[in-house]
Amino acid sequence: MRRSYVLVALAVTSLVALAFALPLAFLVRIAAHDRAVQGAERRAASIAPVLAVTAEPPVVTSALHRSRVRGVAVVLPDGTAINPVHAPAEAVDRARESKRGAQLDVAGGVVLLRPVSHPDGRVAVVEAYVPAAELDSGVRTAWAILAAIALALVGSSVLLADRLAGDAVRATRNLTAAARRMSDGDLTARADPTGPAEIGALAGAFNTLAEAFEARLVAEREFAADLSHRLRTPLTAVRLNTETLPAGEDKSRLLAAAADLEREVSAVIQQARRPYPTAHLRCDLAAVLTARIAFWTPLAEDQGRPWDTAPVDGPLTVAIGADDLADALDTVIGNVFQHTPEGTACKISVASDGPRILVLVADAGPGIPDAAAAVERGTSGGSSTGLGLDIARRVARSTGGELTIGTGPLGGTQVGLSLGLVPLPRRSRPGDIGYRSAWDRLLRRGRHR
């Protein structure tokens, strides 16, 4: 955009400068030519009074020397030439016979022929010679001045256009950056209403839209949290009523369903109260995954589960907050404990997946039906609501990844949590590592299975 402004200003100003400079340059040359010719006219006229009185060669020669005029020659009536004559003899004879002046182009310049009549009827001819250098005297200097003025005007217009375009470009880039931050989830992004009036008005409208969007989102989250709180009372009543039922399989199943529902309601409240995740959040996947594995390991040992995990090299930076990532990992790992019998093996591994890192949680349980593999919000193939996996899916998608469900190497369910990595400068600081280097280390150590 800035370059377009400058190119337009350069083209328009150049055309205007040429439109004025070329005619002026032509006029300057004409003026210099006329000035030189007029000077020659005056020199020729200075000797005419002498020729009108006498045509004696000594007298005319003496008059030429006394007047000290340059470039003037005289052809007397008898054909005697005083000083070198540049005009052809035929042109001199025509001027004498016609008694009319003439201007001729000759080698090296221009000559003026002016006939002068003697009282006895004889005619002498005065020649004034103007060399080419005198005809163009000062023209080059004038052209150079005109060119300098034209260049100064063009340069000034280009600088002014660049300055004006710079303000518009900066304002546009500021607005674009604010829109991109907001699209990435930063609801606090605002544009600076500077620059041209139209862009400033657009930035103001964007800020108004962002504030309205943030206010509505906050209201929606508050409403979700309040609604979840309201659900606690009837859920408590359901649980208390269920506890009064006779002991048996139906009571246990209803109590488990009520507990699951209370847990999901708590998760909704917690999610609604949490600040909206933004793209500028960062965390180390390796550190968070290591911490969650350490959290679940004691429970796996208590239940006698074969627990196949491996240390994860890092840092592996992903564009999500540590709390949100921990919730997603807990959901995926917790499903193994919730939906498989005690003693069922579990395997947690990490693999590279293009520009993403893939966390795989596989178990040796009975697996899930194909119809239940396409988990959507609020649906599940088991006794849960499916909200946990939906939260994990949204966490993965917020980083450019995805959540997948299929059959794992242990014969049961395998849940893959694909997370987009944030590229880091390669070896920018001691201890830092780019994601490609991290993948290389995973591949070398055989931990990408």
CSV table of C-alpha atoms in Angstrom, one decimal:
chain,number,residue,atom,x,y,z
A,1,MET,CA,0.0,0.0,0.0
A,2,ARG,CA,2.8,2.4,0.9
A,3,ARG,CA,4.7,1.6,-2.2
A,4,SER,CA,1.5,2.2,-4.3
A,5,TYR,CA,1.1,5.7,-2.8
A,6,VAL,CA,4.8,6.5,-3.5
A,7,LEU,CA,4.6,5.2,-7.1
A,8,VAL,CA,1.4,7.1,-7.8
A,9,ALA,CA,2.9,10.3,-6.4
A,10,LEU,CA,6.1,9.8,-8.4
A,11,ALA,CA,4.2,9.2,-11.7
A,12,VAL,CA,1.9,12.2,-11.3
A,13,THR,CA,4.5,14.6,-10.1
A,14,SER,CA,6.9,13.5,-12.9
A,15,LEU,CA,4.3,14.1,-15.5
A,16,VAL,CA,3.5,17.5,-14.1
A,17,ALA,CA,7.2,18.4,-13.9
A,18,LEU,CA,7.8,17.3,-17.5
A,19,ALA,CA,4.7,19.3,-18.6
A,20,PHE,CA,6.2,22.5,-17.3
A,21,ALA,CA,9.9,21.8,-17.6
A,22,LEU,CA,10.0,20.8,-21.3
A,23,PRO,CA,8.2,24.0,-22.6
A,24,LEU,CA,10.3,26.1,-20.2
A,25,ALA,CA,13.5,24.5,-21.5
A,26,PHE,CA,12.3,25.2,-25.1
A,27,LEU,CA,11.5,28.8,-24.2
A,28,VAL,CA,14.9,29.3,-22.6
A,29,ARG,CA,16.7,28.2,-25.7
A,30,ILE,CA,14.5,30.5,-27.9
A,31,ALA,CA,15.2,33.4,-25.5
A,32,ALA,CA,19.0,32.8,-25.6
A,33,HIS,CA,18.9,32.7,-29.4
A,34,ASP,CA,16.9,35.9,-29.6
A,35,ARG,CA,19.2,37.6,-27.2
A,36,ALA,CA,22.3,36.7,-29.2
A,37,VAL,CA,20.6,37.8,-32.5
A,38,GLN,CA,19.5,41.1,-31.0
A,39,GLY,CA,23.1,41.7,-29.8
A,40,ALA,CA,24.3,41.2,-33.4
A,41,GLU,CA,21.6,43.6,-34.6
A,42,ARG,CA,22.9,46.3,-32.3
A,43,ARG,CA,26.5,45.7,-33.4
A,44,ALA,CA,25.5,46.0,-37.1
A,45,ALA,CA,23.5,49.1,-36.4
A,46,SER,CA,26.5,50.7,-34.7
A,47,ILE,CA,28.4,50.9,-37.9
A,48,ALA,CA,25.5,51.8,-40.3
A,49,PRO,CA,25.8,55.6,-39.7
A,50,VAL,CA,29.4,55.6,-41.0
A,51,LEU,CA,28.4,53.8,-44.1
A,52,ALA,CA,25.6,56.2,-44.8
A,53,VAL,CA,28.1,59.0,-45.0
A,54,THR,CA,31.2,57.5,-46.7
A,55,ALA,CA,32.3,54.2,-48.3
A,56,GLU,CA,36.0,54.9,-48.2
A,57,PRO,CA,37.8,51.8,-46.9
A,58,PRO,CA,40.2,53.6,-44.6
A,59,VAL,CA,37.4,55.5,-42.9
A,60,VAL,CA,35.2,52.4,-42.5
A,61,THR,CA,38.1,50.4,-41.2
A,62,SER,CA,39.0,53.1,-38.7
A,63,ALA,CA,35.4,53.3,-37.6
A,64,LEU,CA,35.3,49.5,-37.0
A,65,HIS,CA,38.5,49.6,-35.0
A,66,ARG,CA,37.3,52.6,-32.9
A,67,SER,CA,33.9,51.0,-32.2
A,68,ARG,CA,35.6,47.7,-31.1
A,69,VAL,CA,32.5,45.7,-32.3
A,70,ARG,CA,33.2,42.0,-32.6
A,71,GLY,CA,32.0,39.7,-35.4
A,72,VAL,CA,31.1,42.6,-37.8
A,73,ALA,CA,32.3,42.7,-41.4
A,74,VAL,CA,31.5,45.2,-44.2
A,75,VAL,CA,31.2,44.6,-47.9
A,76,LEU,CA,31.6,48.0,-49.6
A,77,PRO,CA,29.7,48.9,-52.8
A,78,ASP,CA,32.7,48.1,-54.9
A,79,GLY,CA,32.9,44.6,-53.4
A,80,THR,CA,35.8,45.3,-51.0
A,81,ALA,CA,35.4,43.3,-47.8
A,82,ILE,CA,36.6,44.7,-44.5
A,83,ASN,CA,37.1,41.9,-41.9
A,84,PRO,CA,36.4,38.2,-42.8
A,85,VAL,CA,33.0,37.6,-44.3
A,86,HIS,CA,31.1,34.4,-43.4
A,87,ALA,CA,28.1,34.7,-45.7
A,88,PRO,CA,28.3,33.3,-49.2
A,89,ALA,CA,28.8,36.0,-52.0
A,90,GLU,CA,25.5,35.1,-53.5
A,91,ALA,CA,23.6,36.0,-50.3
A,92,VAL,CA,25.5,39.3,-50.0
A,93,ASP,CA,24.7,40.2,-53.6
A,94,ARG,CA,21.0,39.4,-53.0
A,95,ALA,CA,20.9,41.6,-49.9
A,96,ARG,CA,22.5,44.5,-51.9
A,97,GLU,CA,20.2,44.2,-54.8
A,98,SER,CA,17.0,43.7,-52.8
A,99,LYS,CA,18.1,46.2,-50.1
A,100,ARG,CA,16.5,43.9,-47.5
A,101,GLY,CA,18.2,42.3,-44.5
A,102,ALA,CA,18.6,38.6,-44.2
A,103,GLN,CA,19.5,36.0,-41.6
A,104,LEU,CA,21.4,32.9,-42.7
A,105,ASP,CA,22.7,29.8,-41.0
A,106,VAL,CA,26.3,29.2,-41.8
A,107,ALA,CA,28.9,26.8,-40.5
A,108,GLY,CA,29.5,27.5,-36.8
A,109,GLY,CA,26.7,30.0,-36.3
A,110,VAL,CA,24.4,32.5,-37.8
A,111,VAL,CA,25.0,35.7,-39.8
A,112,LEU,CA,22.9,38.8,-40.2
A,113,LEU,CA,23.1,40.8,-43.4
A,114,ARG,CA,22.0,44.4,-43.2
A,115,PRO,CA,22.2,46.6,-46.4
A,116,VAL,CA,23.1,50.4,-45.9
A,117,SER,CA,22.4,52.8,-48.8
A,118,HIS,CA,24.9,55.6,-49.6
A,119,PRO,CA,23.6,59.0,-50.8
A,120,ASP,CA,24.9,58.4,-54.3
A,121,GLY,CA,22.7,55.2,-54.5
A,122,ARG,CA,25.3,52.7,-53.9
A,123,VAL,CA,24.7,50.0,-51.3
A,124,ALA,CA,27.1,48.5,-48.7
A,125,VAL,CA,26.3,45.4,-46.7
A,126,VAL,CA,27.1,45.0,-43.0
A,127,GLU,CA,27.5,41.4,-41.8
A,128,ALA,CA,27.1,40.5,-38.1
A,129,TYR,CA,28.3,37.0,-37.2
A,130,VAL,CA,26.9,35.1,-34.2
A,131,PRO,CA,28.8,31.9,-33.3
A,132,ALA,CA,26.8,28.9,-32.1
A,133,ALA,CA,28.4,29.1,-28.6
A,134,GLU,CA,26.8,32.6,-28.2
A,135,LEU,CA,23.4,31.4,-29.4
A,136,ASP,CA,23.4,28.7,-26.7
A,137,SER,CA,25.0,30.8,-24.0
A,138,GLY,CA,23.5,30.1,-20.6
A,139,VAL,CA,21.1,27.5,-22.0
A,140,ARG,CA,22.7,24.5,-20.3
A,141,THR,CA,22.9,26.3,-16.9
A,142,ALA,CA,19.2,27.2,-17.2
A,143,TRP,CA,18.3,23.6,-18.1
A,144,ALA,CA,20.3,22.3,-15.1
A,145,ILE,CA,18.4,24.7,-12.8
A,146,LEU,CA,15.1,23.5,-14.3
A,147,ALA,CA,16.1,19.9,-13.9
A,148,ALA,CA,17.1,20.5,-10.3
A,149,ILE,CA,13.8,22.2,-9.5
A,150,ALA,CA,11.9,19.4,-11.2
A,151,LEU,CA,13.8,16.8,-9.2
A,152,ALA,CA,13.2,18.7,-6.0
A,153,LEU,CA,9.5,18.9,-6.6
A,154,VAL,CA,9.3,15.2,-7.5
A,155,GLY,CA,11.4,14.2,-4.4
A,156,SER,CA,9.3,16.5,-2.1
A,157,SER,CA,6.1,15.0,-3.4
A,158,VAL,CA,7.4,11.4,-3.0
A,159,LEU,CA,8.5,12.1,0.6
A,160,LEU,CA,5.2,13.7,1.4
A,161,ALA,CA,3.3,10.8,-0.1
A,162,ASP,CA,5.5,8.4,1.8
A,163,ARG,CA,4.8,10.3,5.0
A,164,LEU,CA,1.0,10.3,4.4
A,165,ALA,CA,1.0,6.7,3.3
A,166,GLY,CA,3.1,5.7,6.3
A,167,ASP,CA,0.5,7.0,8.7
A,168,ALA,CA,-2.2,5.1,6.8
A,169,VAL,CA,-0.1,1.9,6.7
A,170,ARG,CA,0.8,2.0,10.4
A,171,ALA,CA,-2.9,2.5,11.3
A,172,THR,CA,-4.0,-0.3,9.0
A,173,ARG,CA,-1.3,-2.7,10.4
A,174,ASN,CA,-2.3,-1.8,13.9
A,175,LEU,CA,-5.9,-2.6,13.2
A,176,THR,CA,-4.9,-5.8,11.4
A,177,ALA,CA,-2.8,-6.9,14.4
A,178,ALA,CA,-5.6,-6.2,16.8
A,179,ALA,CA,-8.0,-8.2,14.7
A,180,ARG,CA,-5.6,-11.1,14.5
A,181,ARG,CA,-5.0,-11.1,18.3
A,182,MET,CA,-8.8,-11.1,18.9
A,183,SER,CA,-9.3,-13.9,16.4
A,184,ASP,CA,-6.6,-15.9,18.3
A,185,GLY,CA,-8.6,-15.5,21.5
A,186,ASP,CA,-7.2,-12.3,23.1
A,187,LEU,CA,-10.4,-10.5,24.0
A,188,THR,CA,-8.4,-7.6,25.4
A,189,ALA,CA,-7.0,-6.7,22.0
A,190,ARG,CA,-7.9,-3.1,21.0
A,191,ALA,CA,-6.9,-1.0,18.0
A,192,ASP,CA,-5.3,2.4,18.4
A,193,PRO,CA,-7.7,4.9,16.6
A,194,THR,CA,-4.9,6.8,14.8
A,195,GLY,CA,-4.1,7.6,11.2
A,196,PRO,CA,-6.5,8.9,8.6
A,197,ALA,CA,-10.0,9.8,9.8
A,198,GLU,CA,-11.6,6.8,8.0
A,199,ILE,CA,-9.2,4.3,9.5
A,200,GLY,CA,-9.5,5.9,12.9
A,201,ALA,CA,-13.3,5.5,12.6
A,202,LEU,CA,-12.9,1.9,11.6
A,203,ALA,CA,-10.6,1.3,14.6
A,204,GLY,CA,-13.1,2.9,16.9
A,205,ALA,CA,-15.9,0.6,15.5
A,206,PHE,CA,-13.6,-2.4,15.9
A,207,ASN,CA,-13.0,-1.5,19.6
A,208,THR,CA,-16.7,-1.1,20.1
A,209,LEU,CA,-17.4,-4.5,18.6
A,210,ALA,CA,-14.6,-6.1,20.7
A,211,GLU,CA,-16.0,-4.6,23.9
A,212,ALA,CA,-19.5,-5.7,23.0
A,213,PHE,CA,-18.3,-9.2,22.2
A,214,GLU,CA,-16.3,-9.5,25.4
A,215,ALA,CA,-19.2,-8.3,27.4
A,216,ARG,CA,-21.6,-10.8,25.9
A,217,LEU,CA,-19.1,-13.6,26.3
A,218,VAL,CA,-18.6,-12.7,30.0
A,219,ALA,CA,-22.4,-12.6,30.4
A,220,GLU,CA,-22.7,-16.0,28.7
A,221,ARG,CA,-20.0,-17.5,30.9
A,222,GLU,CA,-21.6,-16.1,34.0
A,223,PHE,CA,-25.0,-17.4,32.9
A,224,ALA,CA,-23.4,-20.9,32.4
A,225,ALA,CA,-21.8,-20.8,35.8
A,226,ASP,CA,-25.0,-19.6,37.5
A,227,LEU,CA,-27.1,-22.2,35.7
A,228,SER,CA,-24.6,-24.9,36.8
A,229,HIS,CA,-24.9,-23.7,40.4
A,230,ARG,CA,-28.7,-23.9,40.2
A,231,LEU,CA,-28.4,-27.5,39.0
A,232,ARG,CA,-26.6,-28.5,42.2
A,233,THR,CA,-29.8,-28.2,44.3
A,234,PRO,CA,-31.9,-30.7,42.2
A,235,LEU,CA,-28.8,-32.9,41.8
A,236,THR,CA,-28.4,-33.0,45.6
A,237,ALA,CA,-32.1,-33.9,46.0
A,238,VAL,CA,-31.7,-36.7,43.4
A,239,ARG,CA,-28.7,-38.1,45.2
A,240,LEU,CA,-30.4,-37.9,48.6
A,241,ASN,CA,-33.5,-39.6,47.2
A,242,THR,CA,-31.4,-42.3,45.6
A,243,GLU,CA,-29.6,-43.0,48.9
A,244,THR,CA,-33.0,-43.9,50.4
A,245,LEU,CA,-33.5,-46.7,47.9
A,246,PRO,CA,-32.9,-50.2,49.0
A,247,ALA,CA,-29.3,-51.5,48.4
A,248,GLY,CA,-28.8,-53.1,45.1
A,249,GLU,CA,-27.4,-52.7,41.6
A,250,ASP,CA,-30.0,-50.1,40.6
A,251,LYS,CA,-29.1,-47.9,43.6
A,252,SER,CA,-25.3,-48.2,42.9
A,253,ARG,CA,-25.9,-47.4,39.2
A,254,LEU,CA,-28.0,-44.3,40.0
A,255,LEU,CA,-25.5,-43.1,42.6
A,256,ALA,CA,-22.7,-43.4,40.1
A,257,ALA,CA,-24.7,-41.5,37.5
A,258,ALA,CA,-25.5,-38.8,40.0
A,259,ALA,CA,-21.8,-38.6,41.0
A,260,ASP,CA,-20.8,-38.3,37.3
A,261,LEU,CA,-23.3,-35.6,36.7
A,262,GLU,CA,-22.2,-33.6,39.8
A,263,ARG,CA,-18.6,-33.9,38.6
A,264,GLU,CA,-19.5,-32.7,35.1
A,265,VAL,CA,-21.5,-29.8,36.6
A,266,SER,CA,-18.4,-28.9,38.7
A,267,ALA,CA,-16.3,-29.0,35.6
A,268,VAL,CA,-18.7,-26.6,33.8
A,269,ILE,CA,-18.6,-24.2,36.7
A,270,GLN,CA,-14.8,-24.4,36.8
A,271,GLN,CA,-14.5,-23.8,33.1
A,272,ALA,CA,-16.9,-20.9,33.1
A,273,ARG,CA,-15.1,-19.2,35.9
A,274,ARG,CA,-11.7,-19.6,34.3
A,275,PRO,CA,-10.4,-16.6,32.2
A,276,TYR,CA,-10.9,-17.1,28.5
A,277,PRO,CA,-7.8,-18.8,27.1
A,278,THR,CA,-5.8,-16.6,24.8
A,279,ALA,CA,-3.3,-17.3,22.1
A,280,HIS,CA,-0.5,-15.6,24.0
A,281,LEU,CA,-0.6,-18.3,26.7
A,282,ARG,CA,2.2,-20.8,26.6
A,283,CYS,CA,3.2,-23.8,28.5
A,284,ASP,CA,5.7,-26.7,28.3
A,285,LEU,CA,3.8,-29.9,27.3
A,286,ALA,CA,6.7,-32.1,28.5
A,287,ALA,CA,6.5,-30.5,32.0
A,288,VAL,CA,2.7,-30.7,32.3
A,289,LEU,CA,2.5,-34.3,31.0
A,290,THR,CA,5.3,-35.4,33.3
A,291,ALA,CA,3.4,-33.8,36.3
A,292,ARG,CA,0.1,-35.5,35.3
A,293,ILE,CA,1.8,-38.9,34.9
A,294,ALA,CA,3.3,-38.5,38.4
A,295,PHE,CA,-0.2,-37.6,39.7
A,296,TRP,CA,-1.9,-40.7,38.2
A,297,THR,CA,0.9,-43.2,38.9
A,298,PRO,CA,0.0,-43.9,42.6
A,299,LEU,CA,-3.6,-44.7,41.6
A,300,ALA,CA,-2.4,-47.0,38.8
A,301,GLU,CA,-0.1,-48.8,41.3
A,302,ASP,CA,-3.0,-49.2,43.8
A,303,GLN,CA,-5.2,-50.7,41.1
A,304,GLY,CA,-2.5,-53.0,39.9
A,305,ARG,CA,-2.4,-51.5,36.4
A,306,PRO,CA,0.6,-52.2,34.1
A,307,TRP,CA,1.7,-48.5,33.7
A,308,ASP,CA,3.9,-48.0,30.6
A,309,THR,CA,5.2,-44.5,30.4
A,310,ALA,CA,8.4,-42.9,29.4
A,311,PRO,CA,10.0,-39.5,30.3
A,312,VAL,CA,9.3,-36.8,27.8
A,313,ASP,CA,12.1,-34.6,26.6
A,314,GLY,CA,11.4,-30.9,26.4
A,315,PRO,CA,10.7,-28.1,26.3
A,316,LEU,CA,7.7,-28.7,23.9
A,317,THR,CA,5.9,-25.3,23.9
A,318,VAL,CA,2.2,-25.3,23.0
A,319,ALA,CA,-0.1,-22.3,22.7
A,320,ILE,CA,-2.4,-23.1,25.7
A,321,GLY,CA,-2.3,-22.4,29.4
A,322,ALA,CA,-0.9,-25.0,31.7
A,323,ASP,CA,-4.2,-25.4,33.6
A,324,ASP,CA,-6.2,-26.0,30.5
A,325,LEU,CA,-3.7,-28.5,29.2
A,326,ALA,CA,-3.6,-30.3,32.6
A,327,ASP,CA,-7.5,-30.6,32.5
A,328,ALA,CA,-7.4,-32.1,29.0
A,329,LEU,CA,-4.7,-34.6,29.9
A,330,ASP,CA,-6.6,-35.5,33.2
A,331,THR,CA,-9.7,-36.1,31.2
A,332,VAL,CA,-8.0,-38.4,28.7
A,333,ILE,CA,-6.0,-40.3,31.3
A,334,GLY,CA,-8.9,-40.3,33.8
A,335,ASN,CA,-11.2,-42.0,31.3
A,336,VAL,CA,-8.9,-45.1,31.5
A,337,PHE,CA,-9.5,-45.4,35.2
A,338,GLN,CA,-13.2,-44.6,35.0
A,339,HIS,CA,-14.2,-46.9,32.1
A,340,THR,CA,-11.8,-49.9,32.4
A,341,PRO,CA,-11.6,-52.5,35.2
A,342,GLU,CA,-8.8,-52.4,37.7
A,343,GLY,CA,-5.7,-54.2,36.5
A,344,THR,CA,-6.2,-53.0,32.9
A,345,ALA,CA,-2.9,-52.0,31.3
A,346,CYS,CA,-2.4,-48.4,30.2
A,347,LYS,CA,0.3,-47.0,27.9
A,348,ILE,CA,1.1,-43.2,27.5
A,349,SER,CA,3.4,-42.2,24.7
A,350,VAL,CA,4.4,-39.2,22.7
A,351,ALA,CA,4.9,-39.0,18.9
A,352,SER,CA,5.7,-36.3,16.4
A,353,ASP,CA,2.9,-35.5,14.0
A,354,GLY,CA,4.0,-32.9,11.4
A,355,PRO,CA,4.0,-29.5,13.0
A,356,ARG,CA,2.3,-31.0,16.1
A,357,ILE,CA,3.1,-33.3,18.9
A,358,LEU,CA,0.8,-36.3,19.6
A,359,VAL,CA,0.0,-37.6,23.1
A,360,LEU,CA,-1.4,-41.1,22.9
A,361,VAL,CA,-3.2,-42.8,25.8
A,362,ALA,CA,-4.0,-46.4,25.1
A,363,ASP,CA,-5.5,-49.1,27.3
A,364,ALA,CA,-6.2,-52.8,27.1
A,365,GLY,CA,-9.9,-52.5,28.0
A,366,PRO,CA,-12.9,-53.7,26.0
A,367,GLY,CA,-12.7,-50.7,23.6
A,368,ILE,CA,-15.6,-48.6,22.5
A,369,PRO,CA,-18.2,-49.1,19.7
A,370,ASP,CA,-17.6,-47.4,16.4
A,371,ALA,CA,-20.7,-45.3,16.9
A,372,ALA,CA,-19.4,-43.9,20.2
A,373,ALA,CA,-16.0,-43.0,18.7
A,374,ALA,CA,-17.3,-39.8,17.2
A,375,VAL,CA,-17.7,-38.1,20.5
A,376,GLU,CA,-19.7,-34.9,20.4
A,377,ARG,CA,-20.5,-32.5,23.2
A,378,GLY,CA,-23.0,-33.9,25.6
A,379,THR,CA,-22.9,-37.5,24.1
A,380,SER,CA,-20.9,-40.5,25.2
A,381,GLY,CA,-20.8,-44.2,24.7
A,382,GLY,CA,-20.6,-44.8,28.5
A,383,SER,CA,-22.3,-43.4,31.5
A,384,SER,CA,-20.7,-39.9,31.4
A,385,THR,CA,-22.0,-36.8,29.6
A,386,GLY,CA,-19.1,-36.6,27.2
A,387,LEU,CA,-18.3,-33.0,28.3
A,388,GLY,CA,-14.8,-34.0,29.4
A,389,LEU,CA,-13.7,-35.2,26.0
A,390,ASP,CA,-15.3,-32.2,24.4
A,391,ILE,CA,-13.2,-29.9,26.6
A,392,ALA,CA,-10.1,-31.9,25.6
A,393,ARG,CA,-11.1,-31.6,22.0
A,394,ARG,CA,-11.5,-27.8,22.3
A,395,VAL,CA,-8.1,-27.5,24.0
A,396,ALA,CA,-6.5,-29.5,21.1
A,397,ARG,CA,-8.2,-27.4,18.4
A,398,SER,CA,-7.2,-24.1,20.1
A,399,THR,CA,-3.6,-25.1,19.3
A,400,GLY,CA,-4.3,-26.2,15.8
A,401,GLY,CA,-4.6,-29.9,16.7
A,402,GLU,CA,-7.4,-32.4,17.1
A,403,LEU,CA,-8.6,-35.2,19.4
A,404,THR,CA,-8.9,-38.7,17.9
A,405,ILE,CA,-10.3,-41.9,19.2
A,406,GLY,CA,-9.6,-45.4,17.9
A,407,THR,CA,-8.1,-48.8,18.7
A,408,GLY,CA,-4.7,-48.8,20.3
A,409,PRO,CA,-1.8,-51.3,20.3
A,410,LEU,CA,-3.0,-52.9,23.5
A,411,GLY,CA,-6.3,-53.9,21.9
A,412,GLY,CA,-8.5,-51.4,23.6
A,413,THR,CA,-9.2,-47.7,23.2
A,414,GLN,CA,-6.5,-45.3,22.2
A,415,VAL,CA,-7.1,-41.5,22.5
A,416,GLY,CA,-4.8,-39.2,20.6
A,417,LEU,CA,-4.4,-35.6,21.7
A,418,SER,CA,-2.7,-33.7,18.9
A,419,LEU,CA,-1.3,-30.3,20.0
A,420,GLY,CA,0.2,-27.6,17.8
A,421,LEU,CA,3.7,-26.7,18.8
A,422,VAL,CA,5.0,-23.1,19.0
A,423,PRO,CA,8.3,-22.9,17.0
A,424,LEU,CA,11.1,-21.6,19.1
A,425,PRO,CA,14.4,-20.0,17.9
A,426,ARG,CA,16.8,-22.8,17.4
A,427,ARG,CA,19.3,-22.6,20.3
A,428,SER,CA,18.3,-19.0,20.9
A,429,ARG,CA,19.3,-19.3,24.6
A,430,PRO,CA,21.1,-22.0,26.6
A,431,GLY,CA,18.7,-24.8,27.2
A,432,ASP,CA,16.2,-23.7,24.5
A,433,ILE,CA,15.4,-26.1,21.7
A,434,GLY,CA,13.3,-25.8,18.6
A,435,TYR,CA,10.5,-28.3,18.1
A,436,ARG,CA,12.3,-30.0,15.2
A,437,SER,CA,15.2,-30.7,17.6
A,438,ALA,CA,12.8,-32.1,20.2
A,439,TRP,CA,11.3,-34.4,17.6
A,440,ASP,CA,14.8,-35.5,16.5
A,441,ARG,CA,15.6,-36.4,20.1
A,442,LEU,CA,12.4,-38.3,20.4
A,443,LEU,CA,13.1,-40.2,17.2
A,444,ARG,CA,16.7,-41.0,18.2
A,445,ARG,CA,15.7,-42.4,21.6
A,446,GLY,CA,12.8,-44.5,20.2
A,447,ARG,CA,10.1,-42.7,22.3
A,448,HIS,CA,7.9,-41.8,19.3
A,449,ARG,CA,6.1,-45.2,19.2
